[in-house]
PDB file of C-alpha atoms in Angstrom:
ATOM      1  CA  MET A 184      12.228  20.733 -11.231  1.00 43.00           C
ATOM      2  CA  GLY A 185      15.066  18.264 -11.792  1.00 62.00           C
ATOM      3  CA  PHE A 186      16.521  15.746  -9.398  1.00 73.00           C
ATOM      4  CA  THR A 187      18.864  12.811  -9.606  1.00 86.00           C
ATOM      5  CA  ARG A 188      18.693   9.255  -8.382  1.00 88.00           C
ATOM      6  CA  ALA A 189      21.652   9.955  -6.105  1.00 91.00           C
ATOM      7  CA  GLU A 190      19.797  12.864  -4.497  1.00 93.00           C
ATOM      8  CA  LEU A 191      16.746  10.732  -3.787  1.00 94.00           C
ATOM      9  CA  LYS A 192      18.878   8.033  -2.188  1.00 95.00           C
ATOM     10  CA  ASN A 193      21.039  10.426  -0.184  1.00 95.00           C
ATOM     11  CA  ASP A 194      17.922  12.143   1.149  1.00 95.00           C
ATOM     12  CA  ALA A 195      16.588   8.729   2.144  1.00 96.00           C
ATOM     13  CA  LYS A 196      19.751   7.941   4.111  1.00 96.00           C
ATOM     14  CA  LYS A 197      19.561  11.301   5.871  1.00 96.00           C
ATOM     15  CA  ALA A 198      15.898  10.814   6.749  1.00 96.00           C
ATOM     16  CA  LEU A 199      16.594   7.309   8.131  1.00 96.00           C
ATOM     17  CA  ALA A 200      19.529   8.448  10.265  1.00 94.00           C
ATOM     18  CA  GLY A 201      18.664   7.766  13.873  1.00 92.00           C
ATOM     19  CA  LYS A 202      15.524   5.884  12.812  1.00 95.00           C
ATOM     20  CA  TRP A 203      17.026   2.712  11.387  1.00 96.00           C
ATOM     21  CA  GLY A 204      16.136   0.657  14.445  1.00 95.00           C
ATOM     22  CA  LEU A 205      12.474   1.651  14.348  1.00 96.00           C
ATOM     23  CA  SER A 206      12.340   1.247  10.567  1.00 97.00           C
ATOM     24  CA  VAL A 207      13.840  -2.250  10.705  1.00 97.00           C
ATOM     25  CA  GLY A 208      11.438  -3.161  13.506  1.00 96.00           C
ATOM     26  CA  VAL A 209       8.381  -2.007  11.564  1.00 96.00           C
ATOM     27  CA  THR A 210       9.611  -3.837   8.463  1.00 97.00           C
ATOM     28  CA  LEU A 211      10.081  -7.005  10.520  1.00 97.00           C
ATOM     29  CA  ILE A 212       6.553  -6.757  11.928  1.00 95.00           C
ATOM     30  CA  TYR A 213       5.187  -6.251   8.421  1.00 94.00           C
ATOM     31  CA  MET A 214       7.068  -9.279   7.103  1.00 92.00           C
ATOM     32  CA  LEU A 215       6.060 -11.483  10.035  1.00 91.00           C
ATOM     33  CA  LEU A 216       2.381 -10.582   9.730  1.00 87.00           C
ATOM     34  CA  SER A 217       2.513 -11.292   6.001  1.00 84.00           C
ATOM     35  CA  ALA A 218       4.243 -14.634   6.567  1.00 83.00           C
ATOM     36  CA  ILE A 219       1.903 -15.717   9.373  1.00 80.00           C
ATOM     37  CA  ALA A 220      -1.218 -14.838   7.391  1.00 73.00           C
ATOM     38  CA  SER A 221       0.038 -16.808   4.397  1.00 71.00           C
ATOM     39  CA  GLN A 222       0.412 -19.943   6.540  1.00 74.00           C
ATOM     40  CA  VAL A 223      -3.145 -19.927   7.873  1.00 70.00           C
ATOM     41  CA  PRO A 224      -5.518 -21.728   5.478  1.00 71.00           C
ATOM     42  CA  ILE A 225      -8.710 -19.993   4.307  1.00 70.00           C
ATOM     43  CA  ILE A 226      -8.732 -17.386   7.086  1.00 69.00           C
ATOM     44  CA  GLY A 227      -5.169 -16.475   6.194  1.00 65.00           C
ATOM     45  CA  LEU A 228      -6.063 -16.137   2.524  1.00 72.00           C
ATOM     46  CA  ILE A 229      -8.991 -13.903   3.413  1.00 75.00           C
ATOM     47  CA  ALA A 230      -6.738 -11.823   5.667  1.00 73.00           C
ATOM     48  CA  ILE A 231      -4.160 -11.434   2.911  1.00 76.00           C
ATOM     49  CA  PHE A 232      -6.807 -10.570   0.337  1.00 78.00           C
ATOM     50  CA  LEU A 233      -8.660  -8.057   2.504  1.00 83.00           C
ATOM     51  CA  CYS A 234      -6.199  -6.785   5.122  1.00 86.00           C
ATOM     52  CA  MET A 235      -2.866  -6.670   3.323  1.00 90.00           C
ATOM     53  CA  PRO A 236      -3.750  -3.537   1.308  1.00 93.00           C
ATOM     54  CA  ALA A 237      -4.350  -1.663   4.587  1.00 94.00           C
ATOM     55  CA  LEU A 238      -1.035  -2.976   5.908  1.00 94.00           C
ATOM     56  CA  ILE A 239       0.701  -1.896   2.696  1.00 95.00           C
ATOM     57  CA  MET A 240      -0.820   1.565   3.078  1.00 96.00           C
ATOM     58  CA  GLY A 241       0.409   1.660   6.668  1.00 96.00           C
ATOM     59  CA  LEU A 242       3.948   0.694   5.674  1.00 97.00           C
ATOM     60  CA  THR A 243       3.919   3.271   2.874  1.00 97.00           C
ATOM     61  CA  LEU A 244       2.624   5.928   5.290  1.00 97.00           C
ATOM     62  CA  PHE A 245       5.354   5.082   7.784  1.00 97.00           C
ATOM     63  CA  PHE A 246       8.137   5.732   5.286  1.00 97.00           C
ATOM     64  CA  LEU A 247       6.365   8.734   3.771  1.00 97.00           C
ATOM     65  CA  LYS A 248       6.437  10.293   7.231  1.00 97.00           C
ATOM     66  CA  ILE A 249      10.081   9.253   7.628  1.00 97.00           C
ATOM     67  CA  SER A 250      10.903  11.032   4.359  1.00 96.00           C
ATOM     68  CA  ARG A 251       9.280  14.184   5.727  1.00 96.00           C
ATOM     69  CA  ASN A 252      10.938  13.935   9.147  1.00 94.00           C
ATOM     70  CA  GLU A 253       7.541  13.579  10.833  1.00 95.00           C
ATOM     71  CA  ASP A 254       6.888  11.649  14.035  1.00 93.00           C
ATOM     72  CA  VAL A 255       6.230   7.949  13.474  1.00 94.00           C
ATOM     73  CA  GLY A 256       5.754   4.867  15.588  1.00 94.00           C
ATOM     74  CA  ILE A 257       4.853   1.213  15.242  1.00 95.00           C
ATOM     75  CA  GLU A 258       1.184   2.232  15.398  1.00 95.00           C
ATOM     76  CA  THR A 259       1.608   4.013  12.045  1.00 96.00           C
ATOM     77  CA  LEU A 260       1.754   0.584  10.410  1.00 95.00           C
ATOM     78  CA  PHE A 261      -1.870  -0.035  11.443  1.00 95.00           C
ATOM     79  CA  GLN A 262      -3.219   3.457  10.890  1.00 94.00           C
ATOM     80  CA  TRP A 263      -5.123   2.550   7.739  1.00 94.00           C
ATOM     81  CA  PHE A 264      -7.074  -0.380   9.166  1.00 93.00           C
ATOM     82  CA  PRO A 265     -10.087   1.862   9.917  1.00 92.00           C
ATOM     83  CA  LYS A 266     -10.084   2.575   6.151  1.00 93.00           C
ATOM     84  CA  LEU A 267      -9.689  -1.110   5.318  1.00 91.00           C
ATOM     85  CA  PHE A 268     -12.158  -1.209   2.441  1.00 92.00           C
ATOM     86  CA  LYS A 269     -10.863   1.933   0.762  1.00 94.00           C
ATOM     87  CA  ALA A 270      -7.315   0.575   0.905  1.00 95.00           C
ATOM     88  CA  PHE A 271      -8.596  -2.698  -0.524  1.00 94.00           C
ATOM     89  CA  GLY A 272     -10.488  -0.910  -3.299  1.00 95.00           C
ATOM     90  CA  LEU A 273      -7.461   1.136  -4.338  1.00 96.00           C
ATOM     91  CA  ASN A 274      -5.155  -1.873  -4.391  1.00 94.00           C
ATOM     92  CA  PHE A 275      -7.745  -3.979  -6.243  1.00 94.00           C
ATOM     93  CA  MET A 276      -8.209  -1.430  -9.018  1.00 95.00           C
ATOM     94  CA  ILE A 277      -4.468  -0.882  -9.407  1.00 95.00           C
ATOM     95  CA  GLN A 278      -3.777  -4.615  -9.618  1.00 94.00           C
ATOM     96  CA  LEU A 279      -6.693  -5.058 -12.032  1.00 94.00           C
ATOM     97  CA  PHE A 280      -5.380  -2.387 -14.396  1.00 94.00           C
ATOM     98  CA  ILE A 281      -1.859  -3.810 -14.217  1.00 93.00           C
ATOM     99  CA  PHE A 282      -3.228  -7.287 -14.964  1.00 93.00           C
ATOM    100  CA  LEU A 283      -5.236  -6.065 -17.942  1.00 92.00           C
ATOM    101  CA  TRP A 284      -2.251  -4.200 -19.388  1.00 92.00           C
ATOM    102  CA  SER A 285      -0.073  -7.273 -18.772  1.00 91.00           C
ATOM    103  CA  LEU A 286      -2.371  -9.291 -21.016  1.00 90.00           C
ATOM    104  CA  LEU A 287      -0.967  -7.297 -23.926  1.00 85.00           C
ATOM    105  CA  LEU A 288       2.676  -8.080 -23.045  1.00 83.00           C
ATOM    106  CA  ILE A 289       5.113  -7.775 -20.138  1.00 87.00           C
ATOM    107  CA  ILE A 290       6.277  -4.264 -21.056  1.00 88.00           C
ATOM    108  CA  PRO A 291       2.786  -2.675 -20.988  1.00 88.00           C
ATOM    109  CA  GLY A 292       2.309  -4.307 -17.580  1.00 89.00           C
ATOM    110  CA  ILE A 293       5.554  -2.797 -16.286  1.00 92.00           C
ATOM    111  CA  ILE A 294       4.580   0.620 -17.631  1.00 93.00           C
ATOM    112  CA  ALA A 295       1.180   0.328 -15.949  1.00 93.00           C
ATOM    113  CA  SER A 296       2.732  -0.603 -12.605  1.00 93.00           C
ATOM    114  CA  ILE A 297       4.867   2.539 -12.768  1.00 94.00           C
ATOM    115  CA  ARG A 298       1.965   4.695 -13.975  1.00 95.00           C
ATOM    116  CA  TYR A 299      -0.191   3.802 -10.972  1.00 96.00           C
ATOM    117  CA  SER A 300       2.571   3.468  -8.356  1.00 95.00           C
ATOM    118  CA  MET A 301       2.046   6.939  -6.880  1.00 97.00           C
ATOM    119  CA  ALA A 302      -1.678   6.390  -6.226  1.00 97.00           C
ATOM    120  CA  TYR A 303      -0.953   4.984  -2.749  1.00 97.00           C
ATOM    121  CA  TYR A 304       0.932   8.122  -1.741  1.00 97.00           C
ATOM    122  CA  ILE A 305      -1.707  10.381  -3.271  1.00 97.00           C
ATOM    123  CA  MET A 306      -4.438   8.729  -1.233  1.00 96.00           C
ATOM    124  CA  LEU A 307      -2.320   8.913   1.916  1.00 97.00           C
ATOM    125  CA  ASP A 308      -1.996  12.661   1.398  1.00 95.00           C
ATOM    126  CA  ASN A 309      -5.677  12.976   0.465  1.00 94.00           C
ATOM    127  CA  PRO A 310      -7.652  10.304   2.393  1.00 93.00           C
ATOM    128  CA  GLU A 311     -10.983  11.618   1.125  1.00 92.00           C
ATOM    129  CA  ILE A 312     -10.034  11.433  -2.553  1.00 93.00           C
ATOM    130  CA  GLY A 313     -11.810   8.901  -4.723  1.00 95.00           C
ATOM    131  CA  ILE A 314     -10.032   5.729  -5.792  1.00 96.00           C
ATOM    132  CA  MET A 315     -10.153   6.559  -9.498  1.00 96.00           C
ATOM    133  CA  ASP A 316      -9.114  10.149  -8.803  1.00 96.00           C
ATOM    134  CA  ALA A 317      -5.997   8.891  -7.008  1.00 96.00           C
ATOM    135  CA  ILE A 318      -5.204   6.612  -9.925  1.00 96.00           C
ATOM    136  CA  ARG A 319      -5.696   9.410 -12.459  1.00 95.00           C
ATOM    137  CA  GLU A 320      -3.488  11.758 -10.444  1.00 95.00           C
ATOM    138  CA  SER A 321      -0.769   9.090 -10.295  1.00 96.00           C
ATOM    139  CA  LYS A 322      -1.002   8.768 -14.069  1.00 95.00           C
ATOM    140  CA  ARG A 323      -0.634  12.540 -14.388  1.00 94.00           C
ATOM    141  CA  ILE A 324       2.417  13.024 -12.171  1.00 94.00           C
ATOM    142  CA  THR A 325       4.269  10.047 -13.673  1.00 93.00           C
ATOM    143  CA  ASN A 326       3.580  11.191 -17.226  1.00 91.00           C
ATOM    144  CA  GLY A 327       6.872  11.700 -19.033  1.00 89.00           C
ATOM    145  CA  ARG A 328       8.880  10.258 -16.154  1.00 91.00           C
ATOM    146  CA  LYS A 329       8.261   6.529 -16.377  1.00 92.00           C
ATOM    147  CA  MET A 330      11.687   5.658 -17.751  1.00 92.00           C
ATOM    148  CA  ASP A 331      13.382   7.567 -14.940  1.00 92.00           C
ATOM    149  CA  ILE A 332      11.260   5.768 -12.349  1.00 94.00           C
ATOM    150  CA  PHE A 333      12.004   2.425 -14.002  1.00 94.00           C
ATOM    151  CA  ILE A 334      15.751   3.080 -13.877  1.00 93.00           C
ATOM    152  CA  LEU A 335      15.439   4.089 -10.226  1.00 94.00           C
ATOM    153  CA  CYS A 336      13.778   0.736  -9.489  1.00 94.00           C
ATOM    154  CA  LEU A 337      16.488  -1.128 -11.393  1.00 94.00           C
ATOM    155  CA  SER A 338      19.178   0.605  -9.333  1.00 93.00           C
ATOM    156  CA  PHE A 339      18.182  -1.503  -6.312  1.00 95.00           C
ATOM    157  CA  ILE A 340      18.694  -4.870  -8.027  1.00 94.00           C
ATOM    158  CA  GLY A 341      22.269  -5.252  -6.758  1.00 93.00           C
ATOM    159  CA  TRP A 342      21.183  -4.582  -3.190  1.00 92.00           C
ATOM    160  CA  ALA A 343      18.292  -7.031  -3.598  1.00 94.00           C
ATOM    161  CA  LEU A 344      20.692  -9.775  -4.725  1.00 94.00           C
ATOM    162  CA  LEU A 345      22.903  -9.129  -1.697  1.00 93.00           C
ATOM    163  CA  ALA A 346      19.876  -9.159   0.609  1.00 92.00           C
ATOM    164  CA  THR A 347      18.815 -12.501  -0.869  1.00 93.00           C
ATOM    165  CA  LEU A 348      22.262 -13.965  -0.166  1.00 93.00           C
ATOM    166  CA  THR A 349      21.730 -13.166   3.533  1.00 92.00           C
ATOM    167  CA  LEU A 350      18.696 -15.480   3.508  1.00 88.00           C
ATOM    168  CA  GLY A 351      16.457 -12.446   3.313  1.00 88.00           C
ATOM    169  CA  ILE A 352      17.706 -10.761   6.483  1.00 93.00           C
ATOM    170  CA  GLY A 353      19.195  -7.924   4.446  1.00 94.00           C
ATOM    171  CA  TYR A 354      15.707  -6.937   3.330  1.00 94.00           C
ATOM    172  CA  LEU A 355      15.067  -5.593   6.813  1.00 96.00           C
ATOM    173  CA  TRP A 356      17.416  -2.752   5.870  1.00 96.00           C
ATOM    174  CA  LEU A 357      16.799  -2.684   2.122  1.00 96.00           C
ATOM    175  CA  VAL A 358      13.020  -2.216   2.403  1.00 97.00           C
ATOM    176  CA  PRO A 359      13.323   0.968   4.524  1.00 97.00           C
ATOM    177  CA  TYR A 360      15.969   2.314   2.137  1.00 97.00           C
ATOM    178  CA  MET A 361      13.844   1.615  -0.928  1.00 97.00           C
ATOM    179  CA  GLN A 362      10.575   2.768   0.590  1.00 97.00           C
ATOM    180  CA  THR A 363      12.031   6.058   1.809  1.00 97.00           C
ATOM    181  CA  THR A 364      13.639   6.647  -1.584  1.00 97.00           C
ATOM    182  CA  TYR A 365      10.302   6.082  -3.345  1.00 97.00           C
ATOM    183  CA  ALA A 366       8.602   8.394  -0.843  1.00 97.00           C
ATOM    184  CA  ASN A 367      11.191  11.049  -1.715  1.00 96.00           C
ATOM    185  CA  LEU A 368      10.392  10.476  -5.375  1.00 96.00           C
ATOM    186  CA  TYR A 369       6.699  11.099  -4.709  1.00 96.00           C
ATOM    187  CA  ASN A 370       7.491  14.235  -2.708  1.00 95.00           C
ATOM    188  CA  ARG A 371       9.384  15.593  -5.705  1.00 93.00           C
ATOM    189  CA  LEU A 372       6.868  14.503  -8.342  1.00 93.00           C
ATOM    190  CA  LYS A 373       3.836  15.974  -6.609  1.00 88.00           C
ATOM    191  CA  ASP A 374       5.484  19.405  -6.538  1.00 80.00           C
ATOM    192  CA  ALA A 375       6.983  19.237 -10.027  1.00 73.00           C
ATOM    193  CA  PRO A 376       5.367  20.960 -13.011  1.00 67.00           C
ATOM    194  CA  ALA A 377       3.190  18.696 -15.133  1.00 62.00           C
ATOM    195  CA  VAL A 378       4.854  17.185 -18.180  1.00 62.00           C
ATOM    196  CA  ASP A 379       2.698  17.078 -21.291  1.00 53.00           C
ATOM    197  CA  GLY A 380       3.094  15.077 -24.419  1.00 45.00           C
ATOM    198  CA  VAL A 381       4.516  11.690 -25.306  1.00 40.00           C
ATOM    199  CA  GLY A 382       8.112  10.553 -25.472  1.00 36.00           C
ATOM    200  CA  VAL A 383       9.439  12.966 -22.850  1.00 34.00           C
ATOM    201  CA  ASP A 384      10.283  10.418 -20.162  1.00 37.00           C
ATOM    202  CA  ASN A 385      13.618  12.119 -19.513  1.00 36.00           C
ATOM    203  CA  ALA A 386      12.083  15.501 -18.639  1.00 35.00           C
ATOM    204  CA  VAL A 387      13.016  14.961 -14.983  1.00 37.00           C
ATOM    205  CA  PRO A 388      16.544  13.517 -14.990  1.00 35.00           C
ATOM    206  CA  VAL A 389      17.229  10.653 -12.600  1.00 36.00           C
ATOM    207  CA  GLU A 390      20.817   9.637 -13.151  1.00 30.00           C
TER     208      GLU A 390
END
């Protein structure tokens, strides 16, 4: 099942139509909570370390629902706080694996970050799944497609530079655009046939 980068982005724009205001608002709340927590000594560090993964899951869930044209609200951002420790465990293991691969060199670390990037979405779709099962499934569905995903990520660099020039305000629109695009990517990958073997990263064209 092939798809292009343009299709993923166009689908994101369509999904966000009429929901930009809410999406920008949720992104702003996320950024403010992150900034406030980082300014509070000790307690803030604990909050970032323990609570941010649940907030990340909530933000990811929000845009996953946007990509599927499902009902969302500001409360979606906090929906994973009852599963705080599971969100923390997933994020911890992902970051640990990325760190260990990064010890080899930068490139293995980048590959690892792509390999495990879909684990958040997988757990959102399957809340009862084990942490390592979500990570293994992410590894499976990104197999043979890492280069395409990497190029998709690179395609946002220009927008990121422009957002930075606006003193960061542009990120209020860029984050929803990126997050919905990545959610669309997951929606396609989870339904695509498995790709076996090595060196077939172009099996699903993203151009």
